[in-house]
Amino acid sequence: MSDPIVSSLKIAASGLEAQSNRLRIVSENVANVRSTGKTPGSDPYRRKTITFESEVDRLSGAELVKVARYGNDKSDFTVEHDPGNPAADSNGYVKMPNVNMLTEMADMREANRSYEANLQVIKQSRELITMTIDLLRNGS
């Protein structure tokens, strides 16, 4: 069995990496909220998604989080009337990305809070390790 403090560090580090990947995907979606296709009738940017799964670390027995897969949101594109857009069809309609800013902002806030929580776990674990070392030094 591994040291519980070391296991907590591994778990928190895997959470940091997962949420960092999630924030990258959200940022990409936000950056492309108005990215239409290049030619008339072509598909615009499709919202990207990320899925996580748990994985047991064989050495420590800790349950870590990892990216299971990256995907694309299969929901329908919205359509706007914009005859001057190069991606407009013959009727002047343009397919717009299926990115909803409200959803992306909620995802960003949740990922940011999870990231901060994992940082706190690392800080607390580091403090416990420091306290343990101090106790061992002063106890001899």
Backbone as ProteinMPNN parsed JSONL, in Angstrom:
{"seq_chain_A": "MSDPIVSSLKIAASGLEAQSNRLRIVSENVANVRSTGKTPGSDPYRRKTITFESEVDRLSGAELVKVARYGNDKSDFTVEHDPGNPAADSNGYVKMPNVNMLTEMADMREANRSYEANLQVIKQSRELITMTIDLLRNGS", "coords_chain_A": {"N_chain_A": [[0.844, -1.187, 0.0], [0.492, 2.188, -0.746], [1.703, 5.415, 0.35], [-0.734, 7.487, 1.79], [-0.682, 10.276, 1.515], [0.976, 10.727, -0.654], [-0.556, 9.423, -2.55], [-2.782, 11.123, -2.589], [-1.621, 13.358, -3.747], [-1.051, 12.366, -6.313], [-3.644, 11.856, -7.249], [-4.763, 14.443, -7.206], [-3.04, 15.703, -9.016], [-3.7, 14.356, -11.38], [-6.282, 15.264, -11.648], [-5.804, 18.007, -12.043], [-4.551, 17.945, -14.551], [-6.613, 16.879, -16.134], [-8.641, 18.86, -15.904], [-7.285, 20.995, -16.969], [-7.063, 20.199, -19.644], [-9.773, 20.221, -20.227], [-10.371, 22.954, -19.963], [-8.875, 23.899, -22.102], [-10.3, 22.843, -24.292], [-12.784, 24.132, -23.937], [-11.945, 26.78, -24.297], [-11.169, 26.701, -26.974], [-13.655, 26.238, -28.15], [-15.005, 28.625, -27.464], [-13.426, 30.474, -28.807], [-14.103, 29.914, -31.402], [-16.76, 30.566, -31.795], [-18.061, 32.054, -33.739], [-17.183, 31.02, -36.123], [-17.66, 30.335, -39.316], [-18.336, 28.209, -42.197], [-16.162, 28.012, -45.107], [-17.049, 28.095, -47.692], [-20.072, 28.536, -49.652], [-22.849, 27.112, -48.031], [-21.309, 25.273, -46.647], [-20.263, 23.371, -43.746], [-19.97, 24.846, -40.495], [-17.68, 25.534, -37.758], [-17.624, 22.863, -35.469], [-18.74, 22.221, -32.255], [-16.478, 21.107, -29.771], [-16.044, 18.323, -27.547], [-15.244, 16.787, -24.376], [-14.486, 13.822, -22.62], [-14.233, 12.148, -19.544], [-12.665, 9.497, -17.644], [-12.204, 7.116, -14.976], [-9.145, 5.762, -13.734], [-7.205, 3.219, -12.395], [-4.263, 3.584, -10.602], [-1.674, 1.432, -10.751], [0.579, 1.173, -9.114], [0.133, 2.737, -6.778], [-2.51, 2.266, -6.178], [-4.356, 4.222, -6.264], [-7.25, 5.956, -7.456], [-7.324, 7.511, -10.414], [-8.069, 10.302, -12.581], [-8.609, 10.487, -16.061], [-8.407, 11.54, -19.501], [-10.873, 10.218, -21.464], [-11.842, 10.393, -24.062], [-11.876, 12.624, -26.867], [-14.371, 14.462, -28.506], [-17.004, 15.399, -30.811], [-19.716, 17.628, -30.662], [-22.828, 16.597, -31.611], [-25.095, 18.051, -32.067], [-27.533, 20.107, -33.81], [-26.674, 22.689, -36.17], [-27.11, 26.223, -35.876], [-28.966, 28.581, -37.867], [-28.456, 31.553, -39.622], [-29.575, 34.579, -41.144], [-27.6, 36.062, -43.409], [-26.711, 37.491, -45.946], [-24.364, 38.644, -47.025], [-22.249, 37.152, -46.182], [-19.5, 35.009, -46.971], [-20.028, 32.312, -46.678], [-22.694, 32.012, -47.069], [-25.697, 30.503, -48.291], [-27.625, 30.098, -51.362], [-29.955, 31.399, -50.652], [-29.167, 33.221, -48.833], [-28.659, 32.353, -46.257], [-26.7, 31.324, -43.49], [-24.913, 28.682, -42.025], [-24.321, 28.41, -38.63], [-21.933, 27.887, -35.95], [-22.463, 25.25, -33.517], [-22.102, 26.167, -30.942], [-22.797, 27.188, -27.726], [-22.62, 29.988, -25.876], [-23.383, 30.358, -23.189], [-23.399, 27.762, -22.146], [-20.698, 27.139, -22.526], [-19.462, 29.012, -20.844], [-20.418, 28.176, -18.374], [-19.26, 25.619, -18.264], [-16.59, 26.417, -18.262], [-16.401, 27.784, -15.838], [-16.973, 25.716, -14.017], [-14.853, 23.924, -14.568], [-12.7, 25.544, -13.86], [-13.142, 25.886, -11.114], [-12.891, 23.24, -10.24], [-10.234, 22.811, -10.91], [-8.977, 24.64, -9.172], [-9.716, 23.482, -6.722], [-8.293, 21.08, -6.814], [-5.726, 22.133, -6.775], [-5.702, 23.129, -4.177], [-5.752, 20.728, -2.724], [-3.225, 19.737, -3.354], [-1.619, 21.736, -2.171], [-2.351, 21.403, 0.552], [-1.486, 18.771, 0.972], [1.242, 19.069, 0.577], [1.831, 20.714, 2.757], [1.255, 18.917, 4.847], [3.255, 17.012, 4.405], [5.524, 18.572, 4.89], [5.086, 19.215, 7.594], [5.267, 16.637, 8.69], [7.949, 15.994, 8.159], [9.176, 17.974, 9.738], [8.311, 17.125, 12.288], [9.634, 14.664, 12.453], [12.295, 15.515, 12.423], [12.47, 17.051, 14.763], [11.795, 15.219, 16.652], [13.886, 13.478, 17.138]], "CA_chain_A": [[0.0, 0.0, 0.0], [1.229, 3.437, -0.903], [1.469, 6.498, 1.306], [-1.959, 8.21, 1.43], [-0.398, 11.657, 1.109], [1.48, 10.642, -2.033], [-1.722, 9.087, -3.385], [-3.604, 12.327, -2.769], [-0.908, 14.192, -4.723], [-1.263, 11.784, -7.65], [-5.046, 12.065, -7.624], [-4.937, 15.87, -7.496], [-2.306, 16.014, -10.248], [-4.481, 13.869, -12.52], [-7.407, 16.192, -11.762], [-5.293, 19.235, -12.66], [-4.336, 17.706, -15.979], [-7.924, 16.701, -16.777], [-9.326, 20.151, -15.987], [-6.514, 21.815, -17.905], [-7.525, 19.783, -20.972], [-11.158, 20.695, -20.375], [-10.306, 24.403, -20.204], [-8.369, 24.095, -23.47], [-11.417, 22.556, -25.202], [-13.745, 25.227, -23.788], [-11.346, 27.965, -24.924], [-11.25, 26.516, -28.419], [-15.057, 26.441, -28.528], [-15.318, 30.055, -27.342], [-12.703, 31.179, -29.872], [-14.714, 29.616, -32.696], [-18.204, 30.731, -31.676], [-18.585, 32.672, -34.966], [-16.428, 30.484, -37.258], [-18.52, 29.699, -40.316], [-17.623, 27.512, -43.255], [-15.467, 28.899, -46.042], [-17.762, 28.138, -48.963], [-21.531, 28.535, -49.477], [-23.489, 25.876, -47.596], [-20.408, 24.371, -45.925], [-20.477, 23.301, -42.304], [-19.115, 25.699, -39.672], [-16.987, 24.873, -36.642], [-18.476, 22.012, -34.639], [-18.325, 22.249, -30.848], [-15.725, 19.952, -29.307], [-16.388, 17.838, -26.21], [-14.228, 15.962, -23.719], [-15.071, 12.853, -21.702], [-13.255, 11.618, -18.604], [-12.912, 8.21, -17.011], [-11.264, 6.862, -13.894], [-8.136, 4.753, -14.027], [-6.508, 2.867, -11.168], [-2.807, 3.572, -10.669], [-1.287, 0.116, -10.22], [1.596, 1.302, -8.078], [-0.407, 3.28, -5.52], [-3.898, 1.857, -5.971], [-5.203, 5.421, -6.3], [-8.119, 6.086, -8.623], [-6.989, 8.758, -11.088], [-8.951, 10.698, -13.681], [-7.894, 10.71, -17.312], [-9.265, 11.826, -20.648], [-11.288, 8.998, -22.162], [-11.874, 10.703, -25.493], [-12.314, 13.924, -27.367], [-15.413, 14.226, -29.485], [-17.695, 16.551, -31.38], [-21.13, 17.743, -30.332], [-23.604, 16.266, -32.811], [-26.326, 18.847, -32.15], [-27.718, 20.845, -35.059], [-26.161, 24.051, -36.303], [-28.13, 27.25, -36.023], [-28.911, 29.223, -39.179], [-28.699, 32.996, -39.57], [-29.67, 35.247, -42.446], [-26.458, 36.968, -43.574], [-26.419, 37.333, -47.375], [-23.026, 39.111, -47.377], [-21.234, 36.21, -45.692], [-19.035, 34.093, -48.024], [-20.571, 30.969, -46.462], [-24.151, 32.047, -47.254], [-26.226, 29.719, -49.409], [-28.282, 30.907, -52.385], [-31.019, 32.182, -50.016], [-28.554, 34.157, -47.891], [-28.57, 31.778, -44.915], [-25.38, 30.802, -43.116], [-24.881, 27.77, -40.879], [-23.472, 28.916, -37.552], [-21.474, 26.824, -35.043], [-23.386, 24.796, -32.475], [-21.494, 26.565, -29.668], [-23.651, 28.037, -26.895], [-21.719, 30.68, -24.954], [-23.811, 30.134, -21.81], [-22.895, 26.431, -21.798], [-19.237, 27.197, -22.447], [-19.078, 29.76, -19.653], [-20.685, 27.302, -17.227], [-18.195, 24.604, -18.285], [-15.339, 27.06, -17.879], [-16.461, 28.062, -14.399], [-16.875, 24.433, -13.31], [-13.488, 23.423, -14.729], [-11.826, 26.411, -13.079], [-13.333, 25.558, -9.69], [-12.292, 21.918, -10.016], [-8.785, 23.014, -10.977], [-8.592, 25.289, -7.914], [-9.874, 22.509, -5.639], [-7.153, 20.168, -6.898], [-4.56, 22.888, -6.301], [-5.779, 23.163, -2.71], [-5.357, 19.409, -2.232], [-1.765, 19.674, -3.464], [-1.063, 22.611, -1.132], [-2.547, 20.763, 1.857], [-0.608, 17.599, 1.028], [2.606, 19.58, 0.752], [1.932, 21.152, 4.152], [1.327, 17.715, 5.689], [4.591, 16.426, 4.233], [6.448, 19.462, 5.595], [4.867, 19.013, 9.034], [5.798, 15.315, 9.038], [9.408, 16.116, 8.172], [9.51, 18.748, 10.925], [8.124, 16.258, 13.451], [10.713, 13.673, 12.46], [13.544, 16.212, 12.785], [12.416, 17.493, 16.173], [11.531, 14.068, 17.52], [15.068, 12.659, 17.417]], "C_chain_A": [[0.884, 1.243, 0.0], [0.867, 4.428, 0.193], [0.223, 7.276, 0.88], [-1.709, 9.646, 0.972], [0.109, 11.683, -0.33], [0.338, 10.307, -2.988], [-2.595, 10.311, -3.629], [-2.949, 13.289, -3.759], [-1.12, 13.682, -6.147], [-2.684, 12.025, -8.148], [-5.277, 13.522, -8.022], [-4.225, 16.259, -8.788], [-3.068, 15.525, -11.479], [-5.702, 14.75, -12.74], [-6.991, 17.503, -12.405], [-5.126, 19.063, -14.163], [-5.662, 17.582, -16.728], [-8.631, 18.049, -16.949], [-8.588, 21.125, -16.897], [-6.916, 21.484, -19.344], [-8.937, 20.279, -21.241], [-11.19, 22.192, -20.669], [-9.797, 24.709, -21.611], [-9.483, 23.877, -24.488], [-12.454, 23.68, -25.142], [-13.228, 26.486, -24.475], [-11.411, 27.886, -26.438], [-12.682, 26.742, -28.908], [-15.423, 27.924, -28.51], [-14.652, 30.836, -28.482], [-13.368, 30.999, -31.236], [-16.227, 29.795, -32.72], [-18.835, 31.333, -32.938], [-17.881, 32.152, -36.224], [-17.333, 29.702, -38.205], [-17.66, 28.921, -41.302], [-17.007, 28.507, -44.232], [-16.212, 29.072, -47.372], [-19.278, 28.092, -48.707], [-22.077, 27.155, -49.111], [-22.591, 24.939, -46.802], [-20.659, 24.44, -44.422], [-19.501, 24.211, -41.563], [-18.338, 24.853, -38.652], [-18.004, 24.066, -35.846], [-17.894, 21.981, -33.231], [-17.613, 20.959, -30.459], [-16.149, 19.602, -27.88], [-15.223, 17.013, -25.664], [-14.941, 15.069, -22.718], [-13.955, 12.281, -20.836], [-13.65, 10.225, -18.146], [-11.909, 8.027, -15.886], [-10.348, 5.711, -14.292], [-7.392, 4.476, -12.73], [-5.009, 2.847, -11.438], [-2.334, 2.292, -10.0], [-0.305, 0.21, -9.067], [1.007, 1.736, -6.74], [-1.812, 2.775, -5.2], [-4.874, 3.026, -5.996], [-6.024, 5.445, -7.577], [-7.92, 7.472, -9.229], [-8.012, 9.06, -12.168], [-8.083, 10.897, -14.922], [-8.899, 10.993, -18.411], [-9.587, 10.506, -21.339], [-11.296, 9.241, -23.669], [-12.276, 12.158, -25.725], [-13.358, 13.632, -28.431], [-15.953, 15.527, -30.032], [-19.16, 16.481, -30.997], [-21.931, 17.551, -31.615], [-24.892, 17.078, -32.945], [-26.342, 19.679, -33.439], [-27.066, 22.222, -35.008], [-27.35, 25.012, -36.324], [-27.948, 27.891, -37.398], [-29.252, 30.698, -39.004], [-28.779, 33.551, -40.986], [-28.572, 36.299, -42.519], [-25.984, 36.859, -45.025], [-25.005, 37.762, -47.778], [-21.912, 38.176, -46.949], [-20.804, 35.271, -46.817], [-19.585, 32.676, -47.889], [-22.082, 30.904, -46.663], [-24.566, 31.192, -48.449], [-26.965, 30.654, -50.372], [-29.415, 31.774, -51.819], [-30.481, 33.182, -48.984], [-28.427, 33.644, -46.469], [-27.202, 31.14, -44.698], [-25.538, 29.857, -41.935], [-23.877, 28.318, -39.872], [-23.058, 27.767, -36.625], [-22.509, 26.491, -33.98], [-22.8, 25.066, -31.081], [-22.449, 27.527, -28.955], [-22.762, 28.676, -25.832], [-22.099, 30.465, -23.49], [-23.296, 28.78, -21.309], [-21.386, 26.458, -21.619], [-18.772, 27.935, -21.197], [-19.328, 28.932, -18.388], [-19.62, 26.215, -17.129], [-16.871, 25.196, -17.817], [-15.308, 27.314, -16.371], [-16.298, 26.77, -13.592], [-15.462, 23.864, -13.389], [-12.51, 24.235, -13.894], [-11.935, 26.099, -11.584], [-12.726, 24.197, -9.353], [-10.775, 22.006, -10.014], [-8.294, 23.614, -9.659], [-8.699, 24.333, -6.729], [-8.705, 21.522, -5.633], [-5.86, 20.854, -6.464], [-4.535, 22.944, -4.775], [-5.358, 21.827, -2.107], [-3.834, 19.275, -2.274], [-1.107, 20.535, -2.39], [-1.175, 21.973, 0.253], [-1.634, 19.551, 2.018], [0.835, 18.019, 1.254], [2.818, 20.045, 2.198], [2.034, 19.96, 5.101], [2.694, 17.055, 5.599], [5.621, 17.261, 4.987], [6.315, 19.292, 7.103], [5.433, 17.679, 9.501], [7.316, 15.35, 9.116], [9.862, 16.887, 9.402], [9.371, 17.927, 12.197], [9.237, 15.224, 13.57], [12.051, 14.313, 12.865], [13.568, 16.546, 14.278], [12.228, 16.337, 17.145], [12.776, 13.261, 17.857], [16.031, 13.27, 18.376]], "O_chain_A": [[1.904, 1.3, 0.687], [-0.151, 4.286, 0.87], [0.126, 7.687, -0.276], [-2.444, 10.17, 0.135], [-0.274, 12.544, -1.122], [0.269, 10.838, -4.096], [-3.091, 10.517, -4.737], [-3.642, 13.96, -4.523], [-1.339, 14.466, -7.07], [-2.901, 12.355, -9.314], [-5.905, 13.804, -9.042], [-4.747, 17.055, -9.569], [-3.083, 16.201, -12.507], [-6.117, 14.965, -13.879], [-7.729, 18.058, -13.219], [-5.514, 19.93, -14.946], [-5.813, 18.117, -17.826], [-9.159, 18.341, -18.022], [-9.208, 21.985, -17.523], [-7.09, 22.384, -20.165], [-9.255, 20.706, -22.351], [-11.95, 22.645, -21.525], [-10.24, 25.671, -22.238], [-9.603, 24.642, -25.445], [-12.945, 24.127, -26.178], [-13.983, 27.18, -25.156], [-11.677, 28.884, -27.109], [-12.898, 27.36, -29.951], [-16.074, 28.42, -29.43], [-15.251, 31.751, -29.047], [-13.212, 31.84, -32.121], [-16.902, 29.231, -33.582], [-20.027, 31.138, -33.178], [-17.971, 32.776, -37.281], [-17.717, 28.565, -37.931], [-16.431, 28.965, -41.254], [-17.301, 29.701, -44.183], [-16.027, 30.062, -48.079], [-19.706, 27.648, -47.642], [-21.804, 26.164, -49.788], [-23.059, 23.904, -46.326], [-21.188, 25.422, -43.902], [-18.341, 24.334, -41.956], [-18.353, 23.623, -38.696], [-19.112, 24.533, -35.584], [-16.7, 21.743, -33.045], [-18.075, 19.862, -30.771], [-16.558, 20.47, -27.109], [-14.334, 16.6, -26.408], [-15.882, 15.497, -22.049], [-12.87, 11.968, -21.328], [-14.81, 9.824, -18.246], [-10.882, 8.705, -15.846], [-10.714, 4.825, -15.064], [-6.99, 5.41, -12.037], [-4.538, 2.19, -12.367], [-2.57, 2.09, -8.809], [-0.358, -0.597, -8.14], [1.338, 1.173, -5.697], [-2.247, 2.856, -4.051], [-6.072, 2.848, -5.777], [-5.568, 5.016, -8.638], [-8.3, 8.481, -8.634], [-8.736, 8.17, -12.615], [-6.967, 11.41, -14.838], [-10.09, 10.721, -18.268], [-8.688, 9.77, -21.748], [-10.824, 8.413, -24.449], [-12.916, 12.803, -24.895], [-13.237, 12.658, -29.174], [-15.433, 16.608, -29.756], [-19.768, 15.41, -31.006], [-21.725, 18.27, -32.593], [-25.693, 16.82, -33.842], [-25.307, 19.917, -34.062], [-26.929, 22.829, -33.946], [-28.451, 24.651, -36.74], [-26.893, 27.755, -38.017], [-30.217, 31.046, -38.323], [-28.13, 33.049, -41.904], [-28.598, 37.295, -41.796], [-24.975, 36.211, -45.303], [-24.494, 37.28, -48.789], [-20.754, 38.381, -47.312], [-21.658, 34.779, -47.554], [-19.608, 31.922, -48.862], [-22.688, 29.854, -46.45], [-23.887, 31.158, -49.475], [-26.927, 31.872, -50.203], [-29.796, 32.77, -52.434], [-31.251, 33.899, -48.344], [-28.118, 34.416, -45.561], [-26.633, 30.51, -45.59], [-26.212, 30.183, -40.958], [-22.74, 28.643, -40.214], [-23.775, 26.771, -36.53], [-23.321, 27.331, -33.594], [-22.99, 24.273, -30.158], [-22.853, 28.547, -29.514], [-22.211, 27.977, -24.981], [-21.217, 30.398, -22.633], [-22.814, 28.672, -20.181], [-20.855, 25.871, -20.676], [-17.798, 27.53, -20.562], [-18.54, 28.984, -17.443], [-19.13, 25.92, -16.039], [-16.124, 24.561, -17.072], [-14.292, 27.079, -15.717], [-15.568, 26.741, -12.601], [-14.931, 23.376, -12.391], [-11.594, 23.679, -13.289], [-10.926, 26.057, -10.88], [-12.118, 24.029, -8.296], [-10.109, 21.354, -9.21], [-7.305, 23.146, -9.095], [-7.862, 24.371, -5.828], [-8.189, 21.17, -4.572], [-4.996, 20.224, -5.854], [-3.477, 22.821, -4.159], [-4.677, 21.8, -1.082], [-3.227, 18.759, -1.336], [-0.138, 20.106, -1.764], [-0.222, 21.994, 1.033], [-1.071, 19.336, 3.092], [1.559, 17.396, 2.03], [3.87, 19.792, 2.786], [2.814, 19.989, 6.054], [3.231, 16.592, 6.605], [6.498, 16.709, 5.652], [7.319, 19.23, 7.812], [6.012, 17.593, 10.584], [7.904, 14.792, 10.043], [10.835, 16.498, 10.047], [10.214, 18.016, 13.089], [9.722, 14.947, 14.667], [12.841, 13.696, 13.579], [14.574, 16.342, 14.957], [12.483, 16.483, 18.34], [12.739, 12.437, 18.771], [17.06, 12.669, 18.683]]}, "name": "protein", "num_of_chains": 1, "seq": "MSDPIVSSLKIAASGLEAQSNRLRIVSENVANVRSTGKTPGSDPYRRKTITFESEVDRLSGAELVKVARYGNDKSDFTVEHDPGNPAADSNGYVKMPNVNMLTEMADMREANRSYEANLQVIKQSRELITMTIDLLRNGS"}
